[in-house]
Amino acid sequence: MAADTLPVLSGVLRDQRRSLAMWGLALAAVSAMYIGFYPAMGETSDIDAFVRNMPEGLVEAMGYDEMATPAGYLRSTVYGLLAPALLLVFAIGAGARLIAGQEEDGTLELELTSPVARTRLVFGRILALWVDVVILVAVVALATLALVTALDMELGADKILAAATGLLLLVLGFGTIALAVGAATGRRAYGLAVAAGLAVVAFMFDAIGPAIGVDWMTTVSPFSWYIEPNPLAEGVDPGGFALLAAVPVVAAVLGLLTFDRRDLMV
């Protein structure tokens, strides 16, 4: 399988290299900018004043009550909101485009008429998506480590790695769902809608559940599996991260099976 998959993987990565570079620069810039704001927040009293002016439910849901600490600040800004949002836009868009988008515009047809099996074409694109996401999450993690070190924020590299791992698994899950739905239906819009809809629901469940005291919302939310164990302060949560890891694996398998069995009229 490797001999047939590697050309597909390398071809997709080559086609995406310019877009990937632009996304990497954007993520590094946004991460650096927001982390750089931390010293400007001033003393703890300034942060407390900022938090007191916000609704109590929002403060608890977004973790703003811990913004005075480096871990709390990064959780509330880069790792709890900005990086997940940007990375999900990239991953869901790329996932929906890699199979369904290319099927719709006809560029996938030439590959489908080659001797390479359908499953290997899909598997190569899944790997390409995963490699892209790994690279972009690494950019965020390295930018975080550099700024945290430069600003002496007293946050260990192991905690940054734990948060980056959770972020990676979260984004891989929704990106692979977009690819799998697109592979199953042949419609890019369906992949975008399903994955983006699930991501929004998961985020809202994580934000609203604790505020209204509904535990099942956080129990089923991938965002809660990622952020609620507070990896920036506590490190890796094996249970939550195992659930996160299961999502892209299951989605990938379903995408492979459904695409292989679907009548593509090629």
PDB file of C-alpha atoms in Angstrom:
ATOM      1  CA  MET A   1       0.000   0.000   0.000  1.00  0.00           C
ATOM      2  CA  ALA A   2       2.832   2.408   0.798  1.00  0.00           C
ATOM      3  CA  ALA A   3       4.156   2.303  -2.773  1.00  0.00           C
ATOM      4  CA  ASP A   4       0.782   3.435  -4.166  1.00  0.00           C
ATOM      5  CA  THR A   5      -0.092   5.817  -1.347  1.00  0.00           C
ATOM      6  CA  LEU A   6       3.125   7.845  -1.211  1.00  0.00           C
ATOM      7  CA  PRO A   7       2.742   9.373  -4.701  1.00  0.00           C
ATOM      8  CA  VAL A   8      -0.796  10.456  -3.806  1.00  0.00           C
ATOM      9  CA  LEU A   9       0.396  11.895  -0.491  1.00  0.00           C
ATOM     10  CA  SER A  10       3.352  13.747  -1.994  1.00  0.00           C
ATOM     11  CA  GLY A  11       1.240  15.101  -4.848  1.00  0.00           C
ATOM     12  CA  VAL A  12      -1.401  16.530  -2.526  1.00  0.00           C
ATOM     13  CA  LEU A  13       1.214  18.042  -0.218  1.00  0.00           C
ATOM     14  CA  ARG A  14       3.007  19.603  -3.178  1.00  0.00           C
ATOM     15  CA  ASP A  15      -0.218  21.182  -4.421  1.00  0.00           C
ATOM     16  CA  GLN A  16      -0.951  22.600  -0.970  1.00  0.00           C
ATOM     17  CA  ARG A  17       2.510  23.891  -0.061  1.00  0.00           C
ATOM     18  CA  ARG A  18       1.780  27.554  -0.800  1.00  0.00           C
ATOM     19  CA  SER A  19      -1.535  27.545   1.042  1.00  0.00           C
ATOM     20  CA  LEU A  20       0.042  25.688   3.952  1.00  0.00           C
ATOM     21  CA  ALA A  21       2.855  28.239   4.202  1.00  0.00           C
ATOM     22  CA  MET A  22       0.351  31.115   4.313  1.00  0.00           C
ATOM     23  CA  TRP A  23      -1.709  29.405   6.996  1.00  0.00           C
ATOM     24  CA  GLY A  24       1.443  28.701   9.005  1.00  0.00           C
ATOM     25  CA  LEU A  25       2.511  32.345   8.878  1.00  0.00           C
ATOM     26  CA  ALA A  26      -0.971  33.506   9.862  1.00  0.00           C
ATOM     27  CA  LEU A  27      -1.165  31.120  12.811  1.00  0.00           C
ATOM     28  CA  ALA A  28       2.313  32.059  14.018  1.00  0.00           C
ATOM     29  CA  ALA A  29       1.487  35.764  13.787  1.00  0.00           C
ATOM     30  CA  VAL A  30      -1.860  35.482  15.576  1.00  0.00           C
ATOM     31  CA  SER A  31      -0.416  33.258  18.307  1.00  0.00           C
ATOM     32  CA  ALA A  32       2.551  35.564  18.859  1.00  0.00           C
ATOM     33  CA  MET A  33       0.358  38.651  18.919  1.00  0.00           C
ATOM     34  CA  TYR A  34      -2.051  37.349  21.544  1.00  0.00           C
ATOM     35  CA  ILE A  35       0.622  35.769  23.708  1.00  0.00           C
ATOM     36  CA  GLY A  36       2.530  39.048  23.497  1.00  0.00           C
ATOM     37  CA  PHE A  37      -0.471  40.834  25.020  1.00  0.00           C
ATOM     38  CA  TYR A  38      -0.020  38.965  28.304  1.00  0.00           C
ATOM     39  CA  PRO A  39       2.482  41.397  29.889  1.00  0.00           C
ATOM     40  CA  ALA A  40       0.305  44.313  28.763  1.00  0.00           C
ATOM     41  CA  MET A  41      -2.547  42.959  30.855  1.00  0.00           C
ATOM     42  CA  GLY A  42      -0.616  44.397  33.750  1.00  0.00           C
ATOM     43  CA  GLU A  43      -1.106  43.396  37.329  1.00  0.00           C
ATOM     44  CA  THR A  44      -3.597  40.798  38.504  1.00  0.00           C
ATOM     45  CA  SER A  45      -5.928  43.592  39.604  1.00  0.00           C
ATOM     46  CA  ASP A  46      -6.227  44.798  36.001  1.00  0.00           C
ATOM     47  CA  ILE A  47      -7.236  41.339  34.830  1.00  0.00           C
ATOM     48  CA  ASP A  48      -9.691  41.017  37.708  1.00  0.00           C
ATOM     49  CA  ALA A  49     -11.292  44.315  36.729  1.00  0.00           C
ATOM     50  CA  PHE A  50     -11.627  43.107  33.146  1.00  0.00           C
ATOM     51  CA  VAL A  51     -13.249  39.855  34.258  1.00  0.00           C
ATOM     52  CA  ARG A  52     -15.652  41.550  36.690  1.00  0.00           C
ATOM     53  CA  ASN A  53     -17.201  43.509  33.830  1.00  0.00           C
ATOM     54  CA  MET A  54     -18.195  40.331  31.990  1.00  0.00           C
ATOM     55  CA  PRO A  55     -21.244  38.078  32.557  1.00  0.00           C
ATOM     56  CA  GLU A  56     -20.532  35.445  35.201  1.00  0.00           C
ATOM     57  CA  GLY A  57     -21.659  32.533  33.031  1.00  0.00           C
ATOM     58  CA  LEU A  58     -19.382  33.604  30.195  1.00  0.00           C
ATOM     59  CA  VAL A  59     -16.464  34.025  32.583  1.00  0.00           C
ATOM     60  CA  GLU A  60     -16.829  30.474  33.870  1.00  0.00           C
ATOM     61  CA  ALA A  61     -17.500  28.923  30.468  1.00  0.00           C
ATOM     62  CA  MET A  62     -14.493  30.525  28.785  1.00  0.00           C
ATOM     63  CA  GLY A  63     -12.114  30.134  31.716  1.00  0.00           C
ATOM     64  CA  TYR A  64     -11.651  33.883  32.077  1.00  0.00           C
ATOM     65  CA  ASP A  65     -11.536  33.531  35.861  1.00  0.00           C
ATOM     66  CA  GLU A  66      -8.027  32.069  35.455  1.00  0.00           C
ATOM     67  CA  MET A  67      -6.636  34.681  33.069  1.00  0.00           C
ATOM     68  CA  ALA A  68      -4.180  35.982  35.661  1.00  0.00           C
ATOM     69  CA  THR A  69      -2.077  32.831  35.232  1.00  0.00           C
ATOM     70  CA  PRO A  70      -0.084  32.006  32.069  1.00  0.00           C
ATOM     71  CA  ALA A  71      -1.947  28.706  31.656  1.00  0.00           C
ATOM     72  CA  GLY A  72      -5.318  30.373  32.158  1.00  0.00           C
ATOM     73  CA  TYR A  73      -4.519  33.197  29.766  1.00  0.00           C
ATOM     74  CA  LEU A  74      -3.378  30.852  26.999  1.00  0.00           C
ATOM     75  CA  ARG A  75      -6.399  28.631  27.548  1.00  0.00           C
ATOM     76  CA  SER A  76      -8.784  31.574  27.259  1.00  0.00           C
ATOM     77  CA  THR A  77      -7.171  33.025  24.150  1.00  0.00           C
ATOM     78  CA  VAL A  78      -4.891  30.993  21.903  1.00  0.00           C
ATOM     79  CA  TYR A  79      -5.703  27.396  22.837  1.00  0.00           C
ATOM     80  CA  GLY A  80      -9.333  27.770  23.815  1.00  0.00           C
ATOM     81  CA  LEU A  81     -10.532  29.993  20.998  1.00  0.00           C
ATOM     82  CA  LEU A  82      -8.211  31.424  18.336  1.00  0.00           C
ATOM     83  CA  ALA A  83      -6.098  28.423  17.347  1.00  0.00           C
ATOM     84  CA  PRO A  84      -9.014  25.953  17.356  1.00  0.00           C
ATOM     85  CA  ALA A  85     -11.155  28.311  15.266  1.00  0.00           C
ATOM     86  CA  LEU A  86      -8.483  28.982  12.643  1.00  0.00           C
ATOM     87  CA  LEU A  87      -7.284  25.400  12.463  1.00  0.00           C
ATOM     88  CA  LEU A  88     -10.825  24.079  12.140  1.00  0.00           C
ATOM     89  CA  VAL A  89     -11.508  26.456   9.253  1.00  0.00           C
ATOM     90  CA  PHE A  90      -8.419  25.092   7.517  1.00  0.00           C
ATOM     91  CA  ALA A  91      -8.976  21.416   8.305  1.00  0.00           C
ATOM     92  CA  ILE A  92     -12.694  21.310   7.525  1.00  0.00           C
ATOM     93  CA  GLY A  93     -12.201  23.224   4.294  1.00  0.00           C
ATOM     94  CA  ALA A  94      -9.289  21.033   3.230  1.00  0.00           C
ATOM     95  CA  GLY A  95     -11.039  17.830   4.245  1.00  0.00           C
ATOM     96  CA  ALA A  96     -14.171  18.654   2.268  1.00  0.00           C
ATOM     97  CA  ARG A  97     -12.129  19.662  -0.771  1.00  0.00           C
ATOM     98  CA  LEU A  98      -9.662  16.755  -0.960  1.00  0.00           C
ATOM     99  CA  ILE A  99     -12.211  14.171  -2.130  1.00  0.00           C
ATOM    100  CA  ALA A 100     -15.602  15.745  -2.794  1.00  0.00           C
ATOM    101  CA  GLY A 101     -14.258  19.039  -4.087  1.00  0.00           C
ATOM    102  CA  GLN A 102     -11.961  17.341  -6.570  1.00  0.00           C
ATOM    103  CA  GLU A 103     -14.713  14.939  -7.570  1.00  0.00           C
ATOM    104  CA  GLU A 104     -17.043  17.846  -8.310  1.00  0.00           C
ATOM    105  CA  ASP A 105     -14.536  19.761 -10.425  1.00  0.00           C
ATOM    106  CA  GLY A 106     -13.420  16.640 -12.297  1.00  0.00           C
ATOM    107  CA  THR A 107      -9.785  16.601 -11.182  1.00  0.00           C
ATOM    108  CA  LEU A 108     -10.244  13.347  -9.282  1.00  0.00           C
ATOM    109  CA  GLU A 109     -11.464  11.508 -12.372  1.00  0.00           C
ATOM    110  CA  LEU A 110      -8.015  11.012 -13.892  1.00  0.00           C
ATOM    111  CA  GLU A 111      -6.702   9.410 -10.727  1.00  0.00           C
ATOM    112  CA  LEU A 112      -9.745   7.180 -10.439  1.00  0.00           C
ATOM    113  CA  THR A 113      -9.085   5.750 -13.897  1.00  0.00           C
ATOM    114  CA  SER A 114      -5.511   4.822 -12.937  1.00  0.00           C
ATOM    115  CA  PRO A 115      -4.558   1.367 -11.593  1.00  0.00           C
ATOM    116  CA  VAL A 116      -4.369   2.706  -8.038  1.00  0.00           C
ATOM    117  CA  ALA A 117      -7.157   1.369  -5.809  1.00  0.00           C
ATOM    118  CA  ARG A 118      -9.802   3.774  -4.572  1.00  0.00           C
ATOM    119  CA  THR A 119      -8.968   3.106  -0.945  1.00  0.00           C
ATOM    120  CA  ARG A 120      -5.349   4.087  -1.531  1.00  0.00           C
ATOM    121  CA  LEU A 121      -6.363   7.337  -3.178  1.00  0.00           C
ATOM    122  CA  VAL A 122      -8.514   8.176  -0.176  1.00  0.00           C
ATOM    123  CA  PHE A 123      -5.913   6.996   2.319  1.00  0.00           C
ATOM    124  CA  GLY A 124      -3.263   9.178   0.681  1.00  0.00           C
ATOM    125  CA  ARG A 125      -5.521  12.209   1.016  1.00  0.00           C
ATOM    126  CA  ILE A 126      -6.326  11.405   4.628  1.00  0.00           C
ATOM    127  CA  LEU A 127      -2.608  11.234   5.382  1.00  0.00           C
ATOM    128  CA  ALA A 128      -2.039  14.519   3.545  1.00  0.00           C
ATOM    129  CA  LEU A 129      -4.726  16.205   5.639  1.00  0.00           C
ATOM    130  CA  TRP A 130      -3.222  14.817   8.819  1.00  0.00           C
ATOM    131  CA  VAL A 131       0.306  15.900   7.869  1.00  0.00           C
ATOM    132  CA  ASP A 132      -0.949  19.413   7.102  1.00  0.00           C
ATOM    133  CA  VAL A 133      -2.663  19.674  10.482  1.00  0.00           C
ATOM    134  CA  VAL A 134       0.389  18.323  12.318  1.00  0.00           C
ATOM    135  CA  ILE A 135       2.554  20.987  10.666  1.00  0.00           C
ATOM    136  CA  LEU A 136       0.180  23.827  11.535  1.00  0.00           C
ATOM    137  CA  VAL A 137      -0.298  22.718  15.139  1.00  0.00           C
ATOM    138  CA  ALA A 138       3.485  22.452  15.455  1.00  0.00           C
ATOM    139  CA  VAL A 139       3.732  26.061  14.278  1.00  0.00           C
ATOM    140  CA  VAL A 140       1.339  27.160  17.029  1.00  0.00           C
ATOM    141  CA  ALA A 141       3.202  25.121  19.654  1.00  0.00           C
ATOM    142  CA  LEU A 142       6.613  26.447  18.620  1.00  0.00           C
ATOM    143  CA  ALA A 143       5.351  30.032  18.567  1.00  0.00           C
ATOM    144  CA  THR A 144       3.902  29.483  22.033  1.00  0.00           C
ATOM    145  CA  LEU A 145       7.125  28.008  23.374  1.00  0.00           C
ATOM    146  CA  ALA A 146       9.201  30.839  21.914  1.00  0.00           C
ATOM    147  CA  LEU A 147       6.989  33.597  23.345  1.00  0.00           C
ATOM    148  CA  VAL A 148       6.495  31.900  26.706  1.00  0.00           C
ATOM    149  CA  THR A 149      10.261  31.558  27.042  1.00  0.00           C
ATOM    150  CA  ALA A 150      10.954  35.120  25.895  1.00  0.00           C
ATOM    151  CA  LEU A 151       8.349  36.586  28.253  1.00  0.00           C
ATOM    152  CA  ASP A 152       9.322  34.319  31.167  1.00  0.00           C
ATOM    153  CA  MET A 153       5.727  33.168  31.632  1.00  0.00           C
ATOM    154  CA  GLU A 154       6.643  30.137  33.761  1.00  0.00           C
ATOM    155  CA  LEU A 155       4.848  27.524  31.707  1.00  0.00           C
ATOM    156  CA  GLY A 156       6.587  24.218  31.058  1.00  0.00           C
ATOM    157  CA  ALA A 157       7.232  22.820  27.597  1.00  0.00           C
ATOM    158  CA  ASP A 158       5.483  19.603  28.654  1.00  0.00           C
ATOM    159  CA  LYS A 159       2.251  21.510  29.280  1.00  0.00           C
ATOM    160  CA  ILE A 160       2.489  23.238  25.905  1.00  0.00           C
ATOM    161  CA  LEU A 161       3.046  19.854  24.271  1.00  0.00           C
ATOM    162  CA  ALA A 162       0.011  18.430  26.089  1.00  0.00           C
ATOM    163  CA  ALA A 163      -2.203  21.291  24.919  1.00  0.00           C
ATOM    164  CA  ALA A 164      -0.864  21.023  21.373  1.00  0.00           C
ATOM    165  CA  THR A 165      -1.575  17.283  21.352  1.00  0.00           C
ATOM    166  CA  GLY A 166      -5.165  17.839  22.415  1.00  0.00           C
ATOM    167  CA  LEU A 167      -5.578  20.608  19.852  1.00  0.00           C
ATOM    168  CA  LEU A 168      -4.149  18.357  17.150  1.00  0.00           C
ATOM    169  CA  LEU A 169      -6.544  15.518  17.934  1.00  0.00           C
ATOM    170  CA  LEU A 170      -9.531  17.875  18.088  1.00  0.00           C
ATOM    171  CA  VAL A 171      -8.801  19.390  14.681  1.00  0.00           C
ATOM    172  CA  LEU A 172      -7.955  16.048  13.079  1.00  0.00           C
ATOM    173  CA  GLY A 173     -11.344  14.755  14.168  1.00  0.00           C
ATOM    174  CA  PHE A 174     -13.467  17.436  12.525  1.00  0.00           C
ATOM    175  CA  GLY A 175     -11.232  17.662   9.459  1.00  0.00           C
ATOM    176  CA  THR A 176     -11.481  13.921   8.891  1.00  0.00           C
ATOM    177  CA  ILE A 177     -15.247  14.037   9.377  1.00  0.00           C
ATOM    178  CA  ALA A 178     -15.440  16.625   6.583  1.00  0.00           C
ATOM    179  CA  LEU A 179     -13.352  14.398   4.324  1.00  0.00           C
ATOM    180  CA  ALA A 180     -15.372  11.287   5.187  1.00  0.00           C
ATOM    181  CA  VAL A 181     -18.741  12.940   4.558  1.00  0.00           C
ATOM    182  CA  GLY A 182     -17.448  14.317   1.275  1.00  0.00           C
ATOM    183  CA  ALA A 183     -16.136  10.891   0.302  1.00  0.00           C
ATOM    184  CA  ALA A 184     -19.461   9.266   1.173  1.00  0.00           C
ATOM    185  CA  THR A 185     -21.652  11.775  -0.663  1.00  0.00           C
ATOM    186  CA  GLY A 186     -19.467  13.312  -3.360  1.00  0.00           C
ATOM    187  CA  ARG A 187     -20.649  16.743  -2.219  1.00  0.00           C
ATOM    188  CA  ARG A 188     -18.184  19.248  -0.800  1.00  0.00           C
ATOM    189  CA  ALA A 189     -20.998  21.318   0.691  1.00  0.00           C
ATOM    190  CA  TYR A 190     -22.207  18.339   2.717  1.00  0.00           C
ATOM    191  CA  GLY A 191     -18.748  17.748   4.153  1.00  0.00           C
ATOM    192  CA  LEU A 192     -18.433  21.409   5.093  1.00  0.00           C
ATOM    193  CA  ALA A 193     -21.913  21.620   6.593  1.00  0.00           C
ATOM    194  CA  VAL A 194     -21.755  18.446   8.670  1.00  0.00           C
ATOM    195  CA  ALA A 195     -18.259  18.991  10.068  1.00  0.00           C
ATOM    196  CA  ALA A 196     -18.721  22.707  10.705  1.00  0.00           C
ATOM    197  CA  GLY A 197     -22.122  22.116  12.277  1.00  0.00           C
ATOM    198  CA  LEU A 198     -20.765  19.461  14.604  1.00  0.00           C
ATOM    199  CA  ALA A 199     -17.839  21.706  15.558  1.00  0.00           C
ATOM    200  CA  VAL A 200     -20.148  24.599  16.415  1.00  0.00           C
ATOM    201  CA  VAL A 201     -22.443  22.348  18.451  1.00  0.00           C
ATOM    202  CA  ALA A 202     -19.469  20.851  20.297  1.00  0.00           C
ATOM    203  CA  PHE A 203     -18.126  24.315  21.110  1.00  0.00           C
ATOM    204  CA  MET A 204     -21.522  25.560  22.292  1.00  0.00           C
ATOM    205  CA  PHE A 205     -22.034  22.482  24.465  1.00  0.00           C
ATOM    206  CA  ASP A 206     -18.661  23.085  26.111  1.00  0.00           C
ATOM    207  CA  ALA A 207     -19.436  26.772  26.647  1.00  0.00           C
ATOM    208  CA  ILE A 208     -23.064  26.480  27.738  1.00  0.00           C
ATOM    209  CA  GLY A 209     -23.063  23.185  29.633  1.00  0.00           C
ATOM    210  CA  PRO A 210     -21.100  24.358  32.697  1.00  0.00           C
ATOM    211  CA  ALA A 211     -22.936  27.694  32.770  1.00  0.00           C
ATOM    212  CA  ILE A 212     -26.394  26.082  32.995  1.00  0.00           C
ATOM    213  CA  GLY A 213     -25.329  22.996  34.927  1.00  0.00           C
ATOM    214  CA  VAL A 214     -26.070  20.421  32.203  1.00  0.00           C
ATOM    215  CA  ASP A 215     -23.329  17.824  32.564  1.00  0.00           C
ATOM    216  CA  TRP A 216     -24.207  15.694  29.537  1.00  0.00           C
ATOM    217  CA  MET A 217     -23.284  18.551  27.208  1.00  0.00           C
ATOM    218  CA  THR A 218     -19.672  18.489  28.311  1.00  0.00           C
ATOM    219  CA  THR A 219     -19.675  14.694  28.433  1.00  0.00           C
ATOM    220  CA  VAL A 220     -20.371  14.437  24.696  1.00  0.00           C
ATOM    221  CA  SER A 221     -18.425  17.488  23.524  1.00  0.00           C
ATOM    222  CA  PRO A 222     -14.998  16.957  21.912  1.00  0.00           C
ATOM    223  CA  PHE A 223     -14.126  20.516  22.942  1.00  0.00           C
ATOM    224  CA  SER A 224     -14.663  19.487  26.558  1.00  0.00           C
ATOM    225  CA  TRP A 225     -12.517  16.379  26.101  1.00  0.00           C
ATOM    226  CA  TYR A 226      -9.772  18.695  24.879  1.00  0.00           C
ATOM    227  CA  ILE A 227      -9.917  21.831  27.010  1.00  0.00           C
ATOM    228  CA  GLU A 228     -11.755  21.003  30.243  1.00  0.00           C
ATOM    229  CA  PRO A 229      -8.968  18.797  31.700  1.00  0.00           C
ATOM    230  CA  ASN A 230      -6.879  21.985  31.336  1.00  0.00           C
ATOM    231  CA  PRO A 231      -3.801  20.457  29.674  1.00  0.00           C
ATOM    232  CA  LEU A 232      -1.884  23.738  29.967  1.00  0.00           C
ATOM    233  CA  ALA A 233      -2.017  23.369  33.741  1.00  0.00           C
ATOM    234  CA  GLU A 234      -2.518  19.653  34.345  1.00  0.00           C
ATOM    235  CA  GLY A 235      -0.915  17.983  31.320  1.00  0.00           C
ATOM    236  CA  VAL A 236      -2.314  15.115  29.268  1.00  0.00           C
ATOM    237  CA  ASP A 237      -5.714  13.653  30.181  1.00  0.00           C
ATOM    238  CA  PRO A 238      -5.577  10.034  28.933  1.00  0.00           C
ATOM    239  CA  GLY A 239      -9.333   9.491  28.895  1.00  0.00           C
ATOM    240  CA  GLY A 240     -10.251  12.659  27.054  1.00  0.00           C
ATOM    241  CA  PHE A 241      -7.394  12.386  24.594  1.00  0.00           C
ATOM    242  CA  ALA A 242      -8.270   8.751  23.846  1.00  0.00           C
ATOM    243  CA  LEU A 243     -11.792   9.831  22.911  1.00  0.00           C
ATOM    244  CA  LEU A 244     -10.384  12.598  20.728  1.00  0.00           C
ATOM    245  CA  ALA A 245      -8.041  10.153  18.987  1.00  0.00           C
ATOM    246  CA  ALA A 246     -10.902   7.772  18.235  1.00  0.00           C
ATOM    247  CA  VAL A 247     -12.836  10.358  16.208  1.00  0.00           C
ATOM    248  CA  PRO A 248     -10.441  10.760  13.238  1.00  0.00           C
ATOM    249  CA  VAL A 249      -9.696   7.035  13.169  1.00  0.00           C
ATOM    250  CA  VAL A 250     -13.379   6.075  12.997  1.00  0.00           C
ATOM    251  CA  ALA A 251     -14.129   8.834  10.489  1.00  0.00           C
ATOM    252  CA  ALA A 252     -11.211   7.738   8.294  1.00  0.00           C
ATOM    253  CA  VAL A 253     -12.364   4.113   8.269  1.00  0.00           C
ATOM    254  CA  LEU A 254     -15.930   5.110   7.397  1.00  0.00           C
ATOM    255  CA  GLY A 255     -14.693   7.405   4.654  1.00  0.00           C
ATOM    256  CA  LEU A 256     -12.561   4.658   3.137  1.00  0.00           C
ATOM    257  CA  LEU A 257     -15.374   2.099   3.213  1.00  0.00           C
ATOM    258  CA  THR A 258     -18.113   4.345   1.842  1.00  0.00           C
ATOM    259  CA  PHE A 259     -15.989   5.774  -0.971  1.00  0.00           C
ATOM    260  CA  ASP A 260     -14.847   2.312  -2.040  1.00  0.00           C
ATOM    261  CA  ARG A 261     -18.443   1.096  -2.325  1.00  0.00           C
ATOM    262  CA  ARG A 262     -20.023   4.175  -3.884  1.00  0.00           C
ATOM    263  CA  ASP A 263     -20.959   4.283  -7.577  1.00  0.00           C
ATOM    264  CA  LEU A 264     -18.836   7.129  -8.946  1.00  0.00           C
ATOM    265  CA  MET A 265     -19.868   6.658 -12.589  1.00  0.00           C
ATOM    266  CA  VAL A 266     -16.193   6.688 -13.664  1.00  0.00           C
TER     267      VAL A 266
END
